[in-house]
Coordinates of C-alpha atoms and ligand atoms in Angstrom, one line a residue:
M379 CA 2.5 -1.4 7.5
A380 CA 5.8 -1.6 5.5
T381 CA 6.1 0.7 2.6
S382 CA 8.0 -0.2 -0.5
K383 CA 10.5 2.5 -1.6
S384 CA 11.2 0.9 -5.0
P385 CA 10.6 3.4 -7.8
S386 CA 9.5 0.5 -10.0
V387 CA 6.4 -0.1 -8.0
P388 CA 3.5 1.9 -9.5
T389 CA 1.7 4.5 -7.5
V390 CA -2.1 4.8 -7.1
K391 CA -3.3 8.2 -8.3
L392 CA -5.7 10.6 -6.9
L393 CA -8.5 11.9 -9.2
I394 CA -9.0 15.6 -8.7
D395 CA -10.8 17.9 -11.2
G396 CA -10.7 15.3 -13.9
Q397 CA -6.9 14.8 -13.6
F398 CA -5.3 11.6 -12.3
I399 CA -2.5 13.0 -10.3
E400 CA 0.4 11.9 -8.0
S401 CA -0.2 12.7 -4.3
T402 CA 2.3 14.9 -2.6
S403 CA 1.8 12.9 0.6
G404 CA 4.8 11.7 2.6
D405 CA 2.7 8.8 3.9
W406 CA 2.3 5.8 1.6
Q407 CA 1.1 2.2 2.1
D408 CA 1.8 -0.9 0.1
V409 CA -0.9 -2.7 -1.8
I410 CA 0.0 -6.4 -1.4
N411 CA -1.0 -9.5 -3.3
P412 CA -2.3 -11.7 -0.4
A413 CA -1.3 -14.9 -2.1
T414 CA 2.3 -14.0 -2.7
Q415 CA 3.1 -10.8 -0.7
E416 CA 4.3 -9.1 -3.9
V417 CA 3.9 -5.4 -3.6
L418 CA 1.6 -4.4 -6.5
A419 CA 1.5 -0.7 -5.9
R420 CA 1.8 2.1 -3.3
V421 CA -1.2 4.1 -2.2
P422 CA -1.0 7.5 -0.7
M423 CA -2.7 8.8 2.5
A424 CA -3.9 12.0 0.9
T425 CA -3.1 15.3 2.5
P426 CA -5.8 17.7 4.0
A427 CA -5.0 20.0 1.1
E428 CA -5.7 17.2 -1.5
L429 CA -9.0 16.4 0.2
D430 CA -9.9 20.1 0.1
A431 CA -9.0 20.3 -3.6
A432 CA -11.2 17.3 -4.4
V433 CA -14.1 18.7 -2.5
A434 CA -13.6 22.2 -4.1
S435 CA -13.6 20.6 -7.5
A436 CA -16.8 18.7 -6.7
K437 CA -18.4 21.8 -5.3
A438 CA -17.7 23.8 -8.4
A439 CA -18.8 21.1 -10.8
F440 CA -22.1 20.8 -8.9
Q441 CA -23.2 24.2 -10.1
S442 CA -23.6 23.0 -13.7
W443 CA -24.0 19.2 -13.1
R444 CA -27.2 19.8 -11.0
H445 CA -28.8 21.5 -14.0
T446 CA -27.6 18.9 -16.6
A447 CA -30.5 17.1 -18.3
I448 CA -31.5 13.8 -16.8
G449 CA -30.9 12.1 -20.2
T450 CA -27.4 13.5 -20.5
R451 CA -26.5 12.2 -17.0
T452 CA -28.0 8.8 -17.4
R453 CA -26.7 8.2 -20.9
I454 CA -23.2 8.3 -19.4
F455 CA -24.1 5.2 -17.3
L456 CA -25.4 3.4 -20.4
K457 CA -21.9 3.8 -21.9
Y458 CA -20.3 3.0 -18.6
Q459 CA -22.0 -0.4 -18.2
Q460 CA -20.8 -1.3 -21.7
L461 CA -17.2 -0.4 -20.9
I462 CA -17.4 -2.4 -17.7
R463 CA -18.6 -5.4 -19.7
E464 CA -15.9 -5.0 -22.3
N465 CA -13.2 -4.9 -19.6
M466 CA -14.6 -7.5 -17.2
D467 CA -11.6 -9.9 -17.5
E468 CA -9.1 -7.2 -16.8
L469 CA -11.1 -5.9 -13.9
A470 CA -11.5 -9.4 -12.4
A471 CA -7.7 -10.1 -12.7
I472 CA -6.8 -6.8 -11.0
L473 CA -9.3 -7.5 -8.2
T474 CA -8.0 -11.1 -7.7
A475 CA -4.4 -10.0 -7.5
E476 CA -4.9 -7.3 -4.8
Q477 CA -7.9 -8.9 -2.9
G478 CA -7.3 -12.6 -3.2
K479 CA -10.7 -13.9 -4.1
T480 CA -11.1 -16.3 -7.0
L481 CA -11.5 -15.0 -10.5
A482 CA -15.1 -16.3 -10.6
D483 CA -15.8 -14.4 -7.3
A484 CA -14.0 -11.3 -8.7
Q485 CA -16.3 -11.4 -11.8
G486 CA -19.3 -11.7 -9.5
D487 CA -18.0 -8.7 -7.5
V488 CA -17.8 -6.6 -10.7
F489 CA -21.1 -7.9 -12.0
R490 CA -23.1 -7.0 -8.9
G491 CA -21.7 -3.5 -9.2
L492 CA -22.5 -3.4 -12.9
E493 CA -26.1 -4.1 -12.0
V494 CA -26.2 -0.9 -10.0
V495 CA -24.7 1.0 -13.0
E496 CA -27.5 -0.4 -15.2
H497 CA -30.0 0.8 -12.6
A498 CA -28.3 4.3 -12.5
S499 CA -28.9 4.5 -16.3
A500 CA -32.6 4.4 -15.5
T501 CA -32.6 6.9 -12.7
G502 CA -34.9 9.2 -14.7
N503 CA -37.8 6.8 -13.9
L504 CA -37.2 7.1 -10.2
Q505 CA -36.3 10.7 -9.6
M506 CA -39.7 12.0 -10.2
G507 CA -41.8 14.1 -7.8
E508 CA -45.5 14.1 -7.1
M509 CA -48.2 16.5 -8.0
A510 CA -51.7 17.2 -6.5
N511 CA -53.9 19.3 -8.8
N512 CA -56.3 21.9 -7.3
V513 CA -55.3 21.5 -3.6
A514 CA -57.2 24.8 -3.3
A515 CA -59.1 26.7 -6.0
G516 CA -56.5 27.3 -8.8
V517 CA -53.7 26.0 -6.7
D518 CA -51.4 23.0 -7.4
T519 CA -48.8 21.4 -5.2
Y520 CA -45.8 19.5 -6.5
T521 CA -42.5 18.2 -5.4
L522 CA -39.0 18.3 -6.9
L523 CA -36.4 15.8 -5.9
Q524 CA -33.2 17.9 -6.1
P525 CA -29.6 16.8 -5.6
L526 CA -27.9 17.6 -2.4
G527 CA -24.4 18.8 -3.6
V528 CA -21.1 17.1 -2.9
C529 CA -21.5 13.6 -1.5
A530 CA -18.8 11.2 -0.3
G531 CA -18.4 7.4 -0.2
I532 CA -16.0 5.4 2.0
T533 CA -15.6 1.7 1.0
P534 CA -14.3 -1.5 2.6
F535 CA -11.7 -4.0 1.2
N536 CA -14.0 -7.0 0.7
F537 CA -15.9 -5.8 -2.4
P538 CA -13.6 -3.2 -4.0
A539 CA -15.7 -3.2 -7.3
M540 CA -19.3 -3.7 -6.1
I541 CA -19.4 -1.3 -3.2
P542 CA -17.8 1.8 -4.9
L543 CA -20.4 1.0 -7.7
W544 CA -23.2 1.0 -5.1
M545 CA -22.2 4.6 -4.4
F546 CA -21.0 7.0 -7.1
P547 CA -23.2 6.0 -10.0
M548 CA -26.5 6.6 -8.2
A549 CA -25.2 9.8 -6.5
I550 CA -24.0 11.2 -9.8
A551 CA -27.0 10.1 -11.9
T552 CA -29.2 11.9 -9.4
G553 CA -27.3 15.2 -10.0
N554 CA -24.8 15.2 -7.2
T555 CA -21.0 15.3 -7.4
F556 CA -18.9 12.8 -5.5
V557 CA -15.7 12.3 -3.6
L558 CA -14.8 8.6 -3.2
K559 CA -12.4 7.2 -0.6
P560 CA -11.7 3.5 -1.6
S561 CA -10.2 0.9 0.8
E562 CA -6.5 1.5 1.0
Q563 CA -5.9 -2.2 1.1
D564 CA -7.1 -2.8 -2.5
P565 CA -7.7 0.4 -4.4
M566 CA -6.5 -0.7 -7.8
V567 CA -9.6 -2.2 -9.3
T568 CA -11.6 0.7 -7.9
M569 CA -9.3 3.1 -9.8
R570 CA -9.7 1.1 -13.0
L571 CA -13.4 1.4 -12.6
V572 CA -13.0 5.2 -12.0
E573 CA -10.9 5.5 -15.2
L574 CA -13.7 3.8 -17.2
A575 CA -16.3 6.1 -15.6
M576 CA -14.2 9.1 -16.9
E577 CA -13.9 7.4 -20.3
A578 CA -17.7 7.0 -20.3
G579 CA -18.1 10.8 -20.1
V580 CA -18.3 11.8 -16.4
P581 CA -17.3 15.4 -16.5
P582 CA -14.2 16.7 -14.6
G583 CA -15.0 17.4 -11.0
V584 CA -18.2 15.4 -10.9
L585 CA -16.2 12.3 -9.6
N586 CA -13.1 12.7 -7.5
V587 CA -11.0 10.2 -5.6
V588 CA -8.8 10.6 -2.5
H589 CA -7.0 7.7 -0.8
G590 CA -6.2 7.2 2.8
G591 CA -7.3 5.9 6.1
R592 CA -8.6 7.3 9.4
D593 CA -7.5 10.9 8.9
V594 CA -9.0 11.2 5.4
V595 CA -12.2 9.6 6.6
N596 CA -12.4 12.1 9.5
G597 CA -11.7 14.9 7.1
I598 CA -14.6 13.8 5.0
C599 CA -16.9 13.6 8.0
D600 CA -15.9 17.1 9.1
H601 CA -15.8 18.9 5.8
E602 CA -18.4 21.6 5.6
D603 CA -18.9 21.4 1.9
I604 CA -19.8 17.7 2.0
K605 CA -23.6 17.1 2.4
A606 CA -23.9 13.3 2.7
V607 CA -21.7 10.4 3.5
S608 CA -22.2 6.8 2.5
F609 CA -20.1 4.3 4.4
V610 CA -19.6 0.5 4.2
G611 CA -17.3 -1.3 6.5
S612 CA -16.9 -2.5 10.1
T613 CA -19.3 -1.7 12.9
A614 CA -16.6 0.1 15.0
V615 CA -15.6 2.5 12.1
G616 CA -19.2 2.9 10.8
T617 CA -20.5 3.9 14.2
H618 CA -17.7 6.5 14.5
V619 CA -18.4 7.8 10.9
Y620 CA -22.1 8.0 11.5
Q621 CA -21.7 10.0 14.7
R622 CA -19.1 12.3 13.4
A623 CA -20.8 13.0 10.1
T624 CA -24.3 13.5 11.6
Q625 CA -22.8 15.8 14.3
A626 CA -21.4 17.8 11.5
G627 CA -24.9 18.1 10.0
K628 CA -24.6 15.6 7.2
R629 CA -26.8 12.9 6.0
A630 CA -25.2 9.5 6.6
Q631 CA -25.9 5.9 5.9
C632 CA -23.6 3.2 7.3
M633 CA -23.7 -0.4 6.3
M634 CA -21.7 -2.3 8.9
G635 CA -20.6 -5.6 10.4
A636 CA -22.4 -8.9 10.4
K637 CA -22.8 -12.3 12.0
N638 CA -25.2 -14.0 9.8
H639 CA -27.0 -17.2 10.8
S640 CA -28.4 -19.9 8.6
V641 CA -31.2 -21.9 10.2
V642 CA -31.5 -25.5 8.9
L643 CA -34.7 -27.5 9.4
P644 CA -34.6 -31.2 9.2
D645 CA -36.9 -31.3 6.1
A646 CA -34.5 -29.1 4.0
H647 CA -33.2 -30.4 0.7
R648 CA -30.0 -32.0 2.0
E649 CA -27.6 -31.8 -0.9
Q650 CA -28.7 -28.3 -2.0
T651 CA -28.5 -27.0 1.6
L652 CA -25.0 -28.5 2.3
N653 CA -23.7 -27.0 -0.9
A654 CA -25.2 -23.6 0.0
L655 CA -23.8 -23.7 3.6
A656 CA -20.2 -24.6 2.4
G657 CA -20.3 -22.0 -0.4
S658 CA -21.5 -19.2 1.8
A659 CA -19.4 -20.0 4.9
F660 CA -16.1 -20.6 3.1
G661 CA -16.4 -18.9 -0.3
A662 CA -14.4 -15.6 -0.7
A663 CA -12.5 -17.0 2.4
G664 CA -15.5 -16.0 4.6
Q665 CA -14.8 -12.3 3.8
R666 CA -18.3 -11.4 2.8
C667 CA -20.6 -9.3 4.9
M668 CA -23.4 -11.7 3.8
A669 CA -21.4 -14.9 4.5
L670 CA -23.1 -17.4 6.7
P671 CA -20.5 -18.1 9.5
V672 CA -23.1 -19.5 11.9
V673 CA -25.3 -22.6 11.2
V674 CA -28.1 -23.4 13.6
L675 CA -29.2 -27.0 13.2
V676 CA -32.7 -27.5 14.3
G677 CA -33.7 -30.9 15.8
E678 CA -32.7 -33.8 13.7
A679 CA -30.8 -31.6 11.3
D680 CA -28.1 -32.1 13.9
Q681 CA -27.3 -35.4 12.1
W682 CA -26.0 -33.5 9.1
L683 CA -22.9 -32.4 10.8
D684 CA -20.6 -35.1 9.5
D685 CA -21.8 -34.5 5.9
L686 CA -21.1 -30.8 6.4
V687 CA -17.5 -31.5 7.5
A688 CA -17.1 -33.9 4.6
K689 CA -18.3 -31.2 2.1
A690 CA -15.9 -28.6 3.6
K691 CA -13.0 -31.0 3.1
T692 CA -13.7 -31.1 -0.6
L693 CA -12.9 -27.4 -1.0
T694 CA -9.6 -26.4 -2.6
V695 CA -7.5 -23.8 -0.9
N696 CA -5.2 -21.9 -3.4
A697 CA -4.4 -18.6 -4.9
G698 CA -7.4 -16.9 -6.4
H699 CA -6.2 -16.9 -10.0
E700 CA -5.5 -20.7 -10.0
P701 CA -8.2 -22.8 -11.7
D702 CA -10.5 -24.7 -9.4
T703 CA -9.7 -22.6 -6.3
D704 CA -12.6 -22.5 -3.8
V705 CA -10.9 -20.6 -0.9
G706 CA -8.4 -17.9 -1.6
P707 CA -6.2 -16.1 0.9
L708 CA -7.2 -13.6 3.6
I709 CA -6.6 -10.0 2.7
S710 CA -3.6 -9.4 5.0
R711 CA -1.2 -10.9 7.4
A712 CA -3.0 -9.0 10.2
A713 CA -6.3 -10.6 9.2
L714 CA -4.6 -14.1 9.1
N715 CA -3.1 -13.6 12.6
R716 CA -6.4 -12.3 13.9
V717 CA -8.5 -15.3 12.6
T718 CA -5.9 -17.8 13.7
G719 CA -5.8 -16.3 17.2
L720 CA -9.6 -16.4 17.4
I721 CA -9.6 -20.1 16.4
E722 CA -7.2 -20.8 19.3
T723 CA -9.5 -18.8 21.6
G724 CA -12.4 -20.9 20.5
V725 CA -10.6 -24.1 21.4
Q726 CA -9.7 -22.6 24.8
E727 CA -13.2 -21.6 25.4
G728 CA -14.5 -25.1 24.9
A729 CA -15.9 -25.2 21.3
R730 CA -15.2 -28.5 19.5
L731 CA -12.8 -28.0 16.6
L732 CA -14.2 -30.5 14.0
L733 CA -12.1 -29.2 11.1
D734 CA -8.9 -27.2 11.6
G735 CA -7.9 -25.1 8.5
R736 CA -4.9 -23.5 10.1
N737 CA -1.6 -23.7 8.2
P738 CA -2.9 -25.4 5.1
S739 CA -0.3 -26.6 2.5
V740 CA -0.6 -24.5 -0.6
P741 CA 2.1 -25.6 -3.0
G742 CA 3.7 -22.7 -4.9
Y743 CA 2.3 -20.1 -2.4
P744 CA 4.2 -20.6 0.8
E745 CA 3.8 -16.9 1.7
G746 CA 0.0 -16.6 1.2
N747 CA -2.4 -15.6 3.9
F748 CA -4.2 -18.9 3.7
I749 CA -6.5 -20.6 6.1
G750 CA -8.7 -23.5 5.1
P751 CA -12.3 -24.2 6.0
T752 CA -12.6 -24.5 9.7
I753 CA -15.6 -25.9 11.6
F754 CA -16.5 -25.6 15.3
S755 CA -19.4 -27.5 16.9
Q756 CA -20.8 -27.1 20.4
V757 CA -20.5 -23.4 20.1
T758 CA -22.4 -21.3 22.7
P759 CA -23.4 -17.6 22.4
E760 CA -21.0 -16.6 25.1
M761 CA -17.9 -17.7 23.2
S762 CA -15.7 -15.3 21.3
V763 CA -15.9 -17.3 18.1
Y764 CA -19.7 -16.6 18.2
R765 CA -19.6 -13.0 19.4
E766 CA -16.8 -11.7 17.2
E767 CA -17.1 -11.1 13.4
L768 CA -14.4 -13.5 12.4
F769 CA -14.3 -12.6 8.7
G770 CA -12.5 -15.8 7.8
P771 CA -13.5 -19.3 6.6
V772 CA -14.7 -20.4 10.0
L773 CA -18.1 -21.9 10.6
C774 CA -19.7 -22.1 14.1
V775 CA -22.4 -24.8 14.5
L776 CA -25.0 -24.4 17.2
R777 CA -28.0 -26.7 17.7
V778 CA -31.5 -26.0 19.1
D779 CA -34.7 -28.1 19.3
T780 CA -37.2 -25.8 17.7
L781 CA -37.6 -23.1 15.0
E782 CA -38.8 -20.7 17.8
E783 CA -35.5 -21.2 19.6
A784 CA -33.6 -20.6 16.4
I785 CA -35.5 -17.4 15.8
A786 CA -34.9 -16.2 19.3
L787 CA -31.1 -17.0 19.0
V788 CA -30.8 -15.0 15.8
N789 CA -32.7 -12.1 17.1
R790 CA -30.6 -11.9 20.3
N791 CA -27.4 -11.5 18.2
P792 CA -26.5 -7.7 18.0
N793 CA -26.1 -7.9 14.2
G794 CA -28.9 -8.0 11.7
N795 CA -27.4 -8.0 8.3
G796 CA -28.5 -11.3 6.7
T797 CA -29.9 -14.7 7.4
A798 CA -31.3 -17.7 5.6
I799 CA -33.6 -20.5 6.4
F800 CA -33.4 -23.9 4.7
T801 CA -36.6 -25.9 4.6
R802 CA -39.3 -27.5 2.4
S803 CA -42.0 -26.0 4.5
G804 CA -43.6 -22.9 3.2
A805 CA -45.4 -22.3 6.5
A806 CA -42.1 -22.5 8.5
A807 CA -40.4 -20.2 6.0
R808 CA -43.2 -17.7 6.2
H809 CA -43.1 -17.8 10.0
F810 CA -39.4 -17.2 9.9
Q811 CA -39.8 -14.3 7.5
E812 CA -42.4 -12.7 9.7
H813 CA -40.6 -13.0 13.1
I814 CA -36.9 -12.6 12.2
D815 CA -35.3 -9.2 12.9
V816 CA -32.7 -9.1 10.1
G817 CA -32.4 -6.9 7.1
Q818 CA -31.8 -9.5 4.3
V819 CA -33.6 -12.8 4.6
G820 CA -33.0 -15.8 2.3
I821 CA -35.4 -18.7 1.9
N822 CA -33.3 -21.5 0.6
V823 CA -31.0 -18.8 -0.8
P824 CA -27.7 -18.5 1.2
I825 CA -26.5 -15.0 0.3
P826 CA -29.6 -12.9 -0.4
V827 CA -28.0 -9.7 -1.6
P828 CA -30.9 -7.9 -3.3
V829 CA -30.8 -6.8 -6.9
P830 CA -30.7 -3.0 -7.4
L831 CA -34.4 -2.8 -8.0
F832 CA -34.5 -3.1 -4.2
S833 CA -32.2 -1.5 -1.6
F834 CA -29.6 -3.2 0.6
T835 CA -30.9 -3.1 4.1
G836 CA -29.8 -4.3 7.6
S837 CA -31.2 -4.0 11.0
R838 CA -30.0 -3.5 14.6
G839 CA -26.2 -3.3 14.9
S840 CA -25.6 -3.8 11.1
K841 CA -26.9 -0.4 9.9
L842 CA -27.1 3.2 10.9
G843 CA -29.3 5.6 8.9
D844 CA -32.8 5.1 7.6
L845 CA -32.0 4.7 3.9
G846 CA -29.9 2.0 2.2
P847 CA -27.6 2.2 -0.8
F848 CA -28.9 1.7 -4.4
G849 CA -32.6 0.9 -5.2
K850 CA -35.4 3.4 -4.6
Q851 CA -34.2 4.3 -1.1
V852 CA -31.0 5.8 -2.4
I853 CA -32.9 8.3 -4.6
T854 CA -34.3 9.7 -1.3
F855 CA -30.9 9.6 0.3
Y856 CA -29.2 11.5 -2.5
T857 CA -32.0 14.1 -3.0
Q858 CA -33.9 16.7 -1.0
T859 CA -37.5 17.3 -1.6
K860 CA -38.7 20.7 -2.5
T861 CA -42.4 21.2 -2.3
V862 CA -43.9 23.9 -4.5
T863 CA -47.4 25.3 -4.1
A864 CA -48.4 27.4 -7.1
R865 CA -51.2 29.6 -8.1
W866 CA -51.6 31.1 -11.5
F867 CA -54.3 33.7 -12.1
D868 CA -56.7 33.7 -14.9
E869 CA -56.5 37.0 -16.8
D870 CA -59.7 39.0 -16.4
P871 CA -59.6 42.4 -18.1
A872 CA -63.0 43.3 -16.7
A873 CA -61.5 43.0 -13.2
G874 CA -58.7 45.4 -14.1
A875 CA -56.0 42.8 -14.8
V876 CA -53.7 43.3 -17.8
N877 CA -54.6 40.9 -20.6
T878 CA -51.4 39.1 -21.2
T879 CA -52.9 36.5 -23.5
I880 CA -50.1 35.5 -25.9
T881 CA -51.0 35.6 -29.5
L882 CA -48.9 33.3 -31.6
K883 CA -48.0 34.9 -34.9
Ligands
NAD1597 P1 -13.1 -1.1 7.9 O1 -14.1 -0.6 8.8 O2 -11.8 -1.5 8.5 O3 -12.7 -0.1 6.7 C1 -13.7 0.5 6.0 C2 -13.3 1.9 5.6 O4 -13.0 2.7 6.7 C3 -12.0 1.9 4.8 O5 -12.1 2.8 3.7 C4 -10.9 2.3 5.7 O6 -9.9 3.1 5.1 C5 -11.7 3.2 6.7 N1 -11.2 3.1 8.1 C6 -10.5 2.1 8.7 N2 -10.2 2.4 9.9 C7 -10.7 3.6 10.2 C8 -10.7 4.5 11.3 N3 -10.1 4.1 12.5 N4 -11.3 5.7 11.2 C9 -11.9 6.1 10.1 N5 -11.9 5.3 8.9 C10 -11.3 4.1 9.0 O7 -13.7 -2.4 7.1 P2 -13.0 -3.4 6.2 O8 -12.1 -4.3 7.1 O9 -12.4 -2.7 5.0 O10 -14.2 -4.3 5.7 C11 -14.8 -5.3 6.3 C12 -16.0 -4.9 7.2 O11 -16.9 -4.3 6.4 C13 -16.7 -6.1 7.8 O12 -17.0 -5.7 9.1 C14 -17.9 -6.3 7.0 O13 -19.0 -7.0 7.6 C15 -18.2 -4.9 6.6 N6 -19.0 -4.9 5.4 C16 -20.3 -4.6 5.5 C17 -21.2 -4.6 4.4 C18 -22.6 -4.3 4.6 O14 -23.2 -4.0 3.6 N7 -23.2 -4.3 5.7 C19 -20.6 -4.8 3.2 C20 -19.2 -5.1 3.1 C21 -18.5 -5.1 4.2

C-alpha cells in the first residue's frame, strides 16, 4: 500500500492512558477516499511497545474501574448516546468519505451502534447474579458476575462505526477496560467516536486504541494481560485469531464471513420482495456481512428474474456523498480488482451474466472503485462466484423446485451468518425457521440484524465461540461468575458464643 509522505495529511492518533498521541512507528498506511483516491489521513502500524503501553494502561485502570459503581459506569453511556446523536451528521460524513457508503447508509451504520450504546446504559439490569436462599440450614448461595480485566476488540472495514460500538461500550459498562484495534482501512470515524466516548467521561486507561494490521492483531492474541478478544472480520483471519487467542488462554468470540441466501417462494409479495432483494444485494456495494448475494428462486418464482434485473438497472452508482446514490464505491482498488476478477471467473465457469456492472460510467469520479449491480443466473454450487464471499454488488441466482431443496442448499453452504425467506405462507416460513441452520433468519425481512436486546449470532463457518456480541450473551462473555456459599451463625450466648448484637445508639 502506498504511503503519503505529505506533512499536510493528518495522522490518525493512538489513544493510550487518556492521551491521543502520535505513534512513533516507521510503518504507516494511507486512508483513502474510495470515490476519489484522495489521501484523507495516514494511519500507523503501532509498535509492540505502544501495544504494551496501551495494555498496561488498561490493566492499571481496571483496578479502580472494576469497583466503580454500576450507576457511575452506565451514566457515561447515557451521556455518550446523546453526544453521538448530536454529532450524527459529522460522523456520517467522515464515514462516507473514508468507507464509501451512502450518507444514509453511514447514518444507519452509526445508528445501529448507537442502539448498543443505549443498551450499555442499561447494563445494570443485566449484570445481576442469582441467589438461592437456605440451600442448607442457614446457608445461602449466590453468584456475582465480575468483569474479566483487559479485553480487546478487532474490527473490520465495512461497519467502522457500528462494530466498534458493538464492543467497547458493553465491555466497559460491565466493568472491564478495553484495547480497540480498528480497521486500518477506515479508522477515522472510529476515532471520532472514541473522542466522543472520552468526552462523555470514560476515564483515562479504561479505553485505549492501537492501530495496525496483522502484527498488532497477533500481539493482542498473544498478550498475557489481555483476557478476552472479540473479533469481527473475514473467516480466514477470524479462524486464525480464534485459534491463537484461545491457545493463549483467552476467551474469544469471532464473527466471520458470510454467503447469505434469500429463498423466494412464488407466493411472496412481488414488489416488496424485489425491492428487498435489490437493496440487500447491492446496497452498501454488497459490502455487508448480512447482504443477500445469493437468491434461490423456488418453482415459478423463476419467472421474476427479468423484473429483478430491471429493478437492479434502476439503481444509481455514484460517490456516497452525492444525493440519490444507491451504490457507492468498493473500499479499495484491491477489492475492485478482486471482484472484477471473480466476475470474469464466473463467466468462464459458465454462469450466465445477465447484468454486467463492470466499469460503470460515474461522471466526476473517474478514479472511484466503482462497480455497478451485477447479476448471474444459472449459477451452480461448484462455481467460484457461489463459493467465494464476493463482498461486492454481485448477485448469484439459483433455482430449485421445492422449499426442501432450497433449505438443503442453504444448509450445505459452509457459512451460516444470515438468510431470509420471502413468502405469504406462515406454514412455509415456520418450516424454514425450524429447519434452516443459519444464525440470523429473516421472514420477509432482508437483513435481519437483531436489535441489541438480542445478541448477534451465526452458525457453522460464520462464527467461532459460544457467545455473541451485544445483548444478554455479551454480559456472559465479558464477565466471570463467582459463586458464593455463605453461612452466618446466629449468636447464642448460652452456647458460649460472644453476643455481638449491635445496639444502635
Ligand atoms: P479482515 O478479516 O480483512 O480484517 C478484519 C480485521 O483483521 C482488521 O482489523 C484487520 O486489520 C485485521 N487483519 C487483517 N488481516 C490480518 C491478518 N493476516 N492477521 C491478523 N489480523 C488481520 O476483514 P475486512 O475485509 O476488514 O471485513 C470484511 C469481512 O468481515 C467479510 O468477510 C465480512 O463478512 C466480515 N464481517 C462479518 C461480520 C459478522 O458479524 N459476521 C460483520 C462484518 C463483517
